[in-house]
Amino acid sequence: FMKRRKKWSRYPPGPMPLPFVGTMPYVNYYNPHLSFEKFRKKFGNIFSLQNCWTNVVVLNGYKTVKEALVNKSEDFADRPYMPVYEHLGYGHKSEGLVLARYGHLWKELRKFTLTTLRNFGMGKKSLEERVTEEAGFLCSAISSEGGHPFDPRFLVNNAVCNVICTITYGERFDYGDKTFKKLLTLFENSLNEEAGFLPQLLNVAPVLLRIPGLPQKIFPCQKAYVDFTQMLIDKHKETWNPAYIRDFTDAFLKEMAKGKEAEENGFNKSNLTLVTADLLVAGSETTATTLRWAFLFMLLYPEIQSKVHKEIDKVIGRNRPPTMADQVNMPYTNAVIHEVQRFGDVVPMGLPHMTYRDTELQGFFIPKGTTIITNLTSVLKDETAWKKPNEFYPEHFLNENGQFVRPEAFLPFSAGRRACLGEQLTRMELFIFFTTLMQKFTFVFPEDQPRPREDSHFAFTNSPHPYQLRAVPR
Ligand code: HEM
């Protein structure tokens, strides 16, 4: 007991918890980074909060986050259990991938997903061909706006969602498709349901979830979204042929068919729904939002856009579609895309982690089972790592010879064992979509509209406020 008390005396400092609610009233859950900045100034890079009875530690700055996620990777590899998702089928042996507890099931599933994504398209269309084809559809859709002002949001979401839908369910949708529109709306509203105080409270006080019908009432879109993906899977099963793997769902069904042992390893029906929904959620909004930031920055910084145009003209020309092989010859464009990710800061708080065992960080003791928030904003805008942290400055990614460099503090995908598994796919999508559109169009402000806002809207992701642009053919 004495030993334990001694250890806890080195627990990270933080604001004084109130009875029952802990420190929750002190945090602005609609803009947590503002509250975190305040606490960081007062308590330092590692501070503690308390969500009702749950211990939470927030890690700030590149050095701290790297030390935890990379140097002590396994200690920080767990995820907190999220009772709010039980109404979607989340639970023992079906935790999906993103929110799975660290352990055997997660390891199996992560390995399977990475391999399937990597092998995807072998002998058929490669992933790059698919992305290039979709970029072509997006270009045509933008051309048909005829140079008039439009909000790029819907078309960009469509295109990105199509890539991940094709990988996962073997289906792409036409941009005018009604079902697809419904899916995208459900999707957006699902994210908004995540924001704010109530979901946080329900996670730490799950007894409230026993109130009949409450979760469905609070998260109606999430439920509808999962039902929708279930429908895609059911449709899929009707045409399933184990000899011919068309997509991720087919590969998963093949694993499931191996029987009891596979079931024990998480290859079961409800996990299929959750894992594929995970891929869609994790893989579409993030990438689409990054592209919307990219186009907004091109509007706001026309001199940067014009340098991108020049590099594309020099390396690719105006007609041939861009390929990933062009990337090494295009340091400036590559730097712009990376700076969009750094400055756009799309997943500002990462995903919650949990300590897998008692651990120490920079002299602080953090017990097993503590929820860990990695403040990625504080890494991507760390004053000790970036020359101009609060400006859009592509030169962060160029050395004095104009060659591309990637500073270590570039962690939009987080780091360590739970780091984003979609990084390769994202890199490809961002490069192909961005260069294809920049090759064909100049993006300009509609004359009669106010200058778009540069600040972000937070709802799990940081996204730009809606804006309009004109795509003038080059
Ligand atoms: C996890 C960022 C695109 C699949 C994550 C995490 C971040 C992130 C910050 C949390 C890592 C952690 O817990 O420390 C992004 C960004 C993207 C992107 C900024 C695009 C701009 C994608 C794509 C896919 C994907 C395209 C799908 C193929 C996942 C999965 C996880 C994850 C499955 C959970 C990994 C695990 O818990 O083991 N991502 N992501 N992401 N991402 Fe991404």
Coordinates of N, CA and C in Angstrom, one line a residue, residues 104-283:
H104 N -4.7 -10.2 -28.7 CA -4.6 -11.2 -29.8 C -5.6 -10.8 -30.9
L105 N -6.8 -10.5 -30.6 CA -7.8 -10.3 -31.6 C -7.4 -9.1 -32.5
W106 N -7.0 -8.0 -31.8 CA -6.6 -6.8 -32.6 C -5.4 -7.1 -33.5
K107 N -4.4 -7.9 -32.9 CA -3.2 -8.2 -33.7 C -3.6 -9.0 -35.0
E108 N -4.4 -10.0 -34.8 CA -4.8 -10.8 -35.9 C -5.5 -10.0 -37.0
L109 N -6.4 -9.1 -36.5 CA -7.2 -8.3 -37.5 C -6.4 -7.3 -38.2
R110 N -5.5 -6.7 -37.4 CA -4.7 -5.6 -38.0 C -3.8 -6.2 -39.1
K111 N -3.2 -7.4 -38.8 CA -2.3 -8.1 -39.7 C -3.1 -8.5 -41.0
F112 N -4.3 -9.0 -40.8 CA -5.1 -9.4 -41.9 C -5.5 -8.2 -42.7
T113 N -5.9 -7.1 -42.1 CA -6.3 -5.9 -42.9 C -5.1 -5.4 -43.7
L114 N -4.0 -5.2 -43.0 CA -2.8 -4.7 -43.7 C -2.5 -5.6 -44.9
T115 N -2.4 -6.9 -44.7 CA -2.1 -7.8 -45.8 C -3.1 -7.7 -46.9
T116 N -4.4 -7.7 -46.6 CA -5.5 -7.6 -47.6 C -5.4 -6.3 -48.4
L117 N -5.1 -5.2 -47.7 CA -5.0 -4.0 -48.4 C -3.8 -4.0 -49.3
R118 N -2.7 -4.6 -48.8 CA -1.5 -4.6 -49.6 C -1.7 -5.5 -50.9
N119 N -2.3 -6.6 -50.7 CA -2.4 -7.6 -51.8 C -3.6 -7.1 -52.7
F120 N -4.3 -6.2 -52.3 CA -5.6 -5.9 -53.0 C -5.3 -5.5 -54.4
G121 N -6.0 -6.1 -55.3 CA -5.9 -5.7 -56.7 C -4.8 -6.5 -57.5
M122 N -4.1 -7.4 -56.8 CA -3.1 -8.2 -57.5 C -3.7 -8.9 -58.6
G123 N -3.2 -8.8 -59.8 CA -3.8 -9.5 -60.9 C -5.0 -8.8 -61.5
K124 N -5.6 -7.9 -60.7 CA -6.7 -7.1 -61.2 C -6.2 -5.7 -61.3
K125 N -7.2 -4.8 -61.2 CA -6.7 -3.4 -61.3 C -5.9 -3.1 -60.0
S126 N -4.8 -2.4 -60.1 CA -4.1 -2.1 -58.9 C -4.8 -0.9 -58.2
L127 N -4.4 -0.8 -56.9 CA -5.0 0.3 -56.1 C -4.8 1.6 -56.8
E128 N -3.6 1.8 -57.4 CA -3.2 3.1 -58.0 C -4.1 3.3 -59.2
E129 N -4.4 2.3 -60.0 CA -5.3 2.4 -61.1 C -6.7 2.9 -60.7
R130 N -7.1 2.3 -59.6 CA -8.5 2.6 -59.1 C -8.5 4.1 -58.7
V131 N -7.5 4.5 -58.0 CA -7.5 5.9 -57.5 C -7.4 6.8 -58.7
T132 N -6.6 6.5 -59.7 CA -6.4 7.3 -60.9 C -7.8 7.4 -61.7
E133 N -8.4 6.3 -61.8 CA -9.7 6.2 -62.5 C -10.7 7.1 -61.7
E134 N -10.8 7.1 -60.4 CA -11.7 7.9 -59.6 C -11.4 9.4 -59.8
A135 N -10.1 9.7 -59.8 CA -9.6 11.1 -60.0 C -10.2 11.6 -61.3
G136 N -10.2 10.7 -62.3 CA -10.7 11.1 -63.7 C -12.2 11.4 -63.6
F137 N -13.0 10.6 -62.8 CA -14.4 10.9 -62.6 C -14.6 12.2 -61.9
L138 N -13.8 12.4 -60.9 CA -13.9 13.7 -60.1 C -13.6 14.9 -61.1
C139 N -12.6 14.8 -61.9 CA -12.3 15.8 -62.8 C -13.5 16.1 -63.8
S140 N -14.1 15.1 -64.3 CA -15.2 15.3 -65.2 C -16.4 16.0 -64.4
A141 N -16.6 15.5 -63.2 CA -17.7 16.1 -62.4 C -17.5 17.6 -62.2
I142 N -16.2 17.9 -61.9 CA -15.9 19.3 -61.6 C -16.0 20.2 -62.9
S143 N -15.5 19.5 -64.1 CA -15.7 20.2 -65.4 C -17.1 20.6 -65.7
S144 N -18.0 19.7 -65.3 CA -19.4 19.9 -65.6 C -20.0 21.0 -64.8
E145 N -19.3 21.5 -63.8 CA -19.8 22.7 -63.1 C -19.6 24.0 -63.9
G146 N -18.9 23.8 -65.1 CA -18.8 24.9 -66.1 C -18.1 26.1 -65.6
G147 N -17.2 26.0 -64.6 CA -16.5 27.2 -64.1 C -17.3 28.1 -63.2
H148 N -18.6 27.6 -62.8 CA -19.4 28.4 -61.9 C -19.0 28.0 -60.5
P149 N -19.4 28.9 -59.5 CA -19.1 28.6 -58.1 C -19.8 27.4 -57.6
F150 N -19.1 26.6 -56.9 CA -19.7 25.4 -56.2 C -18.9 25.0 -55.0
D151 N -19.6 24.3 -54.1 CA -19.0 23.8 -52.9 C -18.4 22.4 -53.2
P152 N -17.0 22.3 -53.1 CA -16.4 21.0 -53.5 C -16.7 19.8 -52.6
R153 N -17.3 20.1 -51.5 CA -17.4 19.1 -50.4 C -18.1 17.8 -50.9
F154 N -19.2 17.9 -51.6 CA -20.0 16.7 -51.9 C -19.2 15.9 -52.9
L155 N -18.6 16.5 -54.0 CA -17.9 15.7 -55.0 C -16.6 15.1 -54.4
V156 N -15.9 15.8 -53.6 CA -14.7 15.3 -53.0 C -15.0 14.1 -52.1
N157 N -16.0 14.3 -51.3 CA -16.4 13.1 -50.4 C -16.8 11.9 -51.2
N158 N -17.6 12.2 -52.3 CA -18.0 11.1 -53.2 C -16.8 10.3 -53.7
A159 N -15.8 11.0 -54.2 CA -14.7 10.4 -54.9 C -13.9 9.6 -53.8
V160 N -13.6 10.2 -52.7 CA -12.8 9.5 -51.7 C -13.5 8.3 -51.1
C161 N -14.8 8.5 -50.9 CA -15.6 7.4 -50.3 C -15.7 6.2 -51.3
N162 N -15.7 6.6 -52.6 CA -15.7 5.5 -53.6 C -14.5 4.6 -53.6
V163 N -13.3 5.2 -53.3 CA -12.1 4.4 -53.3 C -12.2 3.4 -52.2
I164 N -12.6 3.8 -51.0 CA -12.6 2.9 -49.9 C -13.8 1.9 -50.0
C165 N -14.9 2.4 -50.6 CA -16.1 1.5 -50.8 C -15.7 0.4 -51.8
T166 N -14.9 0.7 -52.8 CA -14.5 -0.3 -53.8 C -13.6 -1.3 -53.1
I167 N -12.7 -0.8 -52.3 CA -11.8 -1.8 -51.6 C -12.6 -2.7 -50.7
T168 N -13.5 -2.1 -50.0 CA -14.2 -2.8 -48.9 C -15.3 -3.7 -49.5
Y169 N -16.2 -3.0 -50.3 CA -17.4 -3.8 -50.7 C -17.4 -4.0 -52.2
G170 N -16.3 -3.6 -52.9 CA -16.3 -3.9 -54.4 C -17.3 -3.0 -55.1
E171 N -17.8 -1.9 -54.5 CA -18.8 -1.1 -55.2 C -18.4 0.4 -55.2
R172 N -18.6 1.0 -56.4 CA -18.5 2.5 -56.4 C -19.9 3.0 -56.8
F173 N -20.1 4.2 -56.5 CA -21.4 4.8 -56.7 C -21.3 6.0 -57.7
D174 N -22.2 6.2 -58.6 CA -22.2 7.4 -59.4 C -22.5 8.6 -58.5
Y175 N -21.9 9.8 -58.9 CA -22.0 10.9 -58.0 C -23.4 11.4 -57.7
G176 N -24.3 11.1 -58.6 CA -25.7 11.5 -58.4 C -26.5 10.5 -57.7
D177 N -26.0 9.3 -57.3 CA -26.7 8.2 -56.8 C -27.4 8.6 -55.4
K178 N -28.7 8.3 -55.4 CA -29.5 8.7 -54.2 C -29.0 8.0 -52.9
T179 N -28.8 6.7 -53.1 CA -28.4 5.9 -51.9 C -27.0 6.4 -51.3
F180 N -26.2 6.8 -52.3 CA -24.9 7.3 -51.9 C -25.0 8.6 -51.1
K181 N -25.9 9.4 -51.6 CA -26.1 10.7 -51.0 C -26.6 10.5 -49.5
K182 N -27.5 9.5 -49.4 CA -28.0 9.2 -48.1 C -26.8 8.7 -47.2
L183 N -26.0 7.8 -47.7 CA -24.8 7.3 -46.9 C -24.0 8.5 -46.4
L184 N -23.7 9.4 -47.4 CA -22.8 10.5 -47.0 C -23.4 11.4 -45.9
T185 N -24.7 11.6 -46.0 CA -25.3 12.5 -45.0 C -25.3 11.8 -43.7
L186 N -25.6 10.5 -43.7 CA -25.6 9.7 -42.4 C -24.3 9.8 -41.8
F187 N -23.3 9.7 -42.6 CA -21.9 9.6 -42.2 C -21.5 10.9 -41.5
E188 N -21.9 12.0 -42.2 CA -21.5 13.3 -41.6 C -22.2 13.5 -40.3
N189 N -23.5 13.2 -40.3 CA -24.2 13.4 -39.0 C -23.7 12.5 -37.9
S190 N -23.2 11.3 -38.3 CA -22.7 10.4 -37.3 C -21.5 11.0 -36.6
L191 N -20.7 11.7 -37.3 CA -19.5 12.4 -36.7 C -20.0 13.5 -35.8
N192 N -21.0 14.2 -36.2 CA -21.5 15.3 -35.3 C -22.1 14.8 -34.0
E193 N -22.6 13.5 -34.1 CA -23.2 12.9 -32.9 C -22.1 12.6 -31.9
E194 N -20.9 12.5 -32.4 CA -19.7 12.2 -31.5 C -19.3 13.4 -30.6
A195 N -19.6 14.6 -31.2 CA -19.0 15.8 -30.5 C -19.8 16.2 -29.3
G196 N -19.1 16.9 -28.4 CA -19.8 17.4 -27.2 C -19.7 16.6 -26.0
F197 N -20.4 17.0 -25.0 CA -20.2 16.5 -23.6 C -20.9 15.1 -23.4
L198 N -22.1 14.9 -24.0 CA -22.9 13.8 -23.7 C -22.2 12.4 -24.0
P199 N -21.7 12.3 -25.2 CA -21.0 11.0 -25.5 C -19.9 10.7 -24.5
Q200 N -19.1 11.7 -24.1 CA -18.1 11.5 -23.2 C -18.6 11.0 -21.8
L201 N -19.7 11.7 -21.4 CA -20.3 11.3 -20.2 C -20.8 9.8 -20.2
L202 N -21.5 9.5 -21.3 CA -22.0 8.1 -21.4 C -20.9 7.1 -21.4
N203 N -19.8 7.4 -21.9 CA -18.7 6.4 -21.9 C -18.2 6.1 -20.5
V204 N -18.2 7.2 -19.7 CA -17.6 7.0 -18.4 C -18.7 6.7 -17.3
A205 N -20.0 6.9 -17.7 CA -21.1 6.5 -16.8 C -22.0 5.7 -17.6
P206 N -21.6 4.5 -18.0 CA -22.4 3.6 -18.9 C -23.7 3.2 -18.3
V207 N -23.9 3.3 -17.0 CA -25.1 3.0 -16.4 C -26.3 3.7 -17.1
L208 N -26.0 4.9 -17.5 CA -27.0 5.8 -18.2 C -27.5 5.1 -19.5
L209 N -26.6 4.3 -20.1 CA -27.0 3.6 -21.3 C -28.1 2.6 -21.1
R210 N -28.4 2.2 -19.9 CA -29.4 1.2 -19.6 C -30.8 1.9 -19.7
I211 N -30.9 3.2 -19.8 CA -32.2 3.8 -20.0 C -32.7 3.4 -21.4
P212 N -33.8 2.6 -21.4 CA -34.2 2.0 -22.7 C -34.3 3.0 -23.9
G213 N -33.7 2.7 -25.0 CA -33.8 3.5 -26.2 C -32.9 4.7 -26.2
L214 N -32.2 5.0 -25.1 CA -31.4 6.2 -25.1 C -30.3 6.2 -26.1
P215 N -29.5 5.2 -26.3 CA -28.4 5.2 -27.3 C -28.9 5.5 -28.7
Q216 N -30.0 4.8 -29.0 CA -30.6 5.0 -30.4 C -31.1 6.4 -30.6
K217 N -31.6 7.0 -29.5 CA -32.1 8.4 -29.6 C -30.9 9.4 -29.7
I218 N -29.8 9.1 -29.0 CA -28.7 10.0 -29.1 C -27.9 9.9 -30.3
F219 N -27.8 8.6 -30.8 CA -26.9 8.3 -32.0 C -27.7 7.7 -33.1
P220 N -28.8 8.3 -33.6 CA -29.7 7.7 -34.6 C -28.9 7.5 -35.9
C221 N -28.0 8.4 -36.3 CA -27.3 8.3 -37.6 C -26.3 7.2 -37.5
Q222 N -25.6 7.0 -36.4 CA -24.6 5.9 -36.3 C -25.3 4.6 -36.5
K223 N -26.5 4.4 -35.9 CA -27.2 3.1 -36.1 C -27.6 2.9 -37.5
A224 N -28.1 4.0 -38.1 CA -28.6 3.9 -39.5 C -27.4 3.6 -40.4
Y225 N -26.3 4.2 -40.1 CA -25.1 4.0 -40.9 C -24.6 2.5 -40.9
V226 N -24.6 2.0 -39.6 CA -24.1 0.6 -39.5 C -25.1 -0.4 -40.2
D227 N -26.5 0.0 -40.1 CA -27.5 -0.8 -40.8 C -27.2 -0.8 -42.3
F228 N -26.8 0.4 -42.8 CA -26.6 0.5 -44.2 C -25.4 -0.3 -44.7
T229 N -24.3 -0.3 -43.9 CA -23.2 -1.2 -44.3 C -23.6 -2.6 -44.2
Q230 N -24.4 -3.0 -43.2 CA -24.9 -4.4 -43.1 C -25.6 -4.8 -44.4
M231 N -26.4 -3.8 -44.9 CA -27.1 -4.1 -46.1 C -26.2 -4.4 -47.3
L232 N -25.1 -3.6 -47.3 CA -24.1 -3.8 -48.4 C -23.5 -5.2 -48.3
I233 N -23.2 -5.6 -47.0 CA -22.6 -6.9 -46.8 C -23.6 -8.0 -47.2
D234 N -24.9 -7.9 -46.8 CA -25.9 -8.9 -47.1 C -26.0 -9.1 -48.7
K235 N -26.0 -8.0 -49.3 CA -26.1 -8.0 -50.8 C -24.9 -8.7 -51.4
H236 N -23.8 -8.5 -50.8 CA -22.6 -9.0 -51.2 C -22.5 -10.5 -51.1
K237 N -23.1 -11.0 -49.9 CA -23.0 -12.5 -49.7 C -23.8 -13.2 -50.7
E238 N -24.8 -12.6 -51.3 CA -25.6 -13.3 -52.3 C -24.8 -13.7 -53.5
T239 N -23.7 -13.0 -53.8 CA -22.9 -13.3 -55.0 C -21.6 -13.8 -54.7
W240 N -21.4 -14.2 -53.4 CA -20.1 -14.6 -52.9 C -19.6 -15.9 -53.6
N241 N -18.4 -15.9 -54.0 CA -17.8 -17.1 -54.6 C -16.4 -17.3 -54.0
P242 N -16.2 -18.3 -53.1 CA -14.9 -18.3 -52.3 C -13.7 -18.5 -53.2
A243 N -13.9 -18.9 -54.5 CA -12.8 -19.1 -55.4 C -12.3 -17.8 -55.9
Y244 N -13.1 -16.7 -55.8 CA -12.7 -15.5 -56.5 C -12.9 -14.3 -55.5
I245 N -11.8 -13.8 -54.9 CA -11.9 -12.8 -53.9 C -11.9 -11.4 -54.6
R246 N -13.1 -10.7 -54.5 CA -13.2 -9.5 -55.2 C -12.7 -8.3 -54.3
D247 N -12.9 -8.4 -53.0 CA -12.6 -7.2 -52.2 C -12.4 -7.6 -50.7
F248 N -12.3 -6.7 -49.8 CA -12.0 -6.9 -48.4 C -13.1 -7.8 -47.8
T249 N -14.4 -7.5 -48.1 CA -15.5 -8.3 -47.5 C -15.3 -9.8 -47.9
D250 N -15.0 -10.1 -49.2 CA -14.8 -11.4 -49.7 C -13.7 -12.1 -48.9
A251 N -12.6 -11.4 -48.7 CA -11.4 -12.0 -48.0 C -11.8 -12.3 -46.6
F252 N -12.6 -11.4 -46.0 CA -13.1 -11.7 -44.6 C -14.0 -12.9 -44.5
L253 N -14.9 -12.9 -45.5 CA -15.9 -14.1 -45.5 C -15.1 -15.4 -45.6
K254 N -14.1 -15.3 -46.4 CA -13.3 -16.5 -46.6 C -12.6 -17.0 -45.3
E255 N -12.1 -16.0 -44.5 CA -11.6 -16.3 -43.2 C -12.7 -16.9 -42.3
M256 N -13.8 -16.3 -42.3 CA -15.0 -16.8 -41.5 C -15.3 -18.2 -41.8
A257 N -15.2 -18.6 -43.1 CA -15.6 -19.9 -43.5 C -14.7 -21.0 -42.9
K258 N -13.5 -20.5 -42.3 CA -12.6 -21.5 -41.8 C -13.1 -22.1 -40.5
G259 N -14.2 -21.6 -39.9 CA -14.8 -22.3 -38.8 C -14.5 -21.7 -37.4
K260 N -14.6 -22.6 -36.4 CA -14.6 -22.2 -35.0 C -13.3 -21.4 -34.7
E261 N -12.2 -21.8 -35.1 CA -10.9 -21.2 -34.7 C -10.9 -19.7 -35.3
A262 N -11.4 -19.6 -36.5 CA -11.4 -18.2 -37.1 C -12.4 -17.3 -36.3
E263 N -13.5 -17.9 -35.9 CA -14.5 -17.2 -35.1 C -13.8 -16.7 -33.8
E264 N -13.0 -17.6 -33.2 CA -12.3 -17.2 -31.9 C -11.3 -16.1 -32.2
N265 N -10.8 -16.0 -33.4 CA -9.8 -15.0 -33.8 C -10.5 -13.7 -34.2
G266 N -11.8 -13.6 -34.1 CA -12.5 -12.3 -34.4 C -13.1 -12.3 -35.8
F267 N -13.0 -13.4 -36.5 CA -13.6 -13.4 -37.9 C -15.0 -13.9 -37.8
N268 N -15.9 -13.0 -37.3 CA -17.3 -13.4 -37.1 C -18.2 -12.3 -37.8
K269 N -19.5 -12.6 -37.8 CA -20.4 -11.7 -38.6 C -20.4 -10.3 -38.0
S270 N -20.6 -10.1 -36.7 CA -20.7 -8.7 -36.3 C -19.4 -8.0 -36.4
N271 N -18.3 -8.7 -36.3 CA -17.0 -8.0 -36.5 C -16.8 -7.6 -38.0
L272 N -17.3 -8.4 -38.9 CA -17.2 -8.0 -40.3 C -17.9 -6.6 -40.5
T273 N -19.1 -6.5 -39.9 CA -19.8 -5.2 -40.0 C -19.0 -4.1 -39.4
L274 N -18.5 -4.3 -38.2 CA -17.8 -3.3 -37.6 C -16.4 -2.9 -38.2
V275 N -15.7 -3.9 -38.7 CA -14.4 -3.7 -39.3 C -14.6 -2.9 -40.6
T276 N -15.6 -3.3 -41.4 CA -15.8 -2.6 -42.7 C -16.3 -1.2 -42.4
A277 N -17.2 -1.1 -41.5 CA -17.6 0.3 -41.1 C -16.5 1.1 -40.6
D278 N -15.6 0.5 -39.9 CA -14.3 1.2 -39.4 C -13.5 1.7 -40.5
L279 N -13.3 0.9 -41.5 CA -12.5 1.3 -42.7 C -13.1 2.5 -43.4
L280 N -14.4 2.4 -43.5 CA -15.1 3.5 -44.2 C -15.0 4.8 -43.4
V281 N -15.3 4.7 -42.1 CA -15.2 5.9 -41.3 C -13.8 6.4 -41.2
A282 N -12.8 5.5 -40.9 CA -11.4 6.0 -40.8 C -10.9 6.5 -42.1
G283 N -11.3 5.9 -43.2 CA -10.7 6.1 -44.5 C -11.3 7.2 -45.4

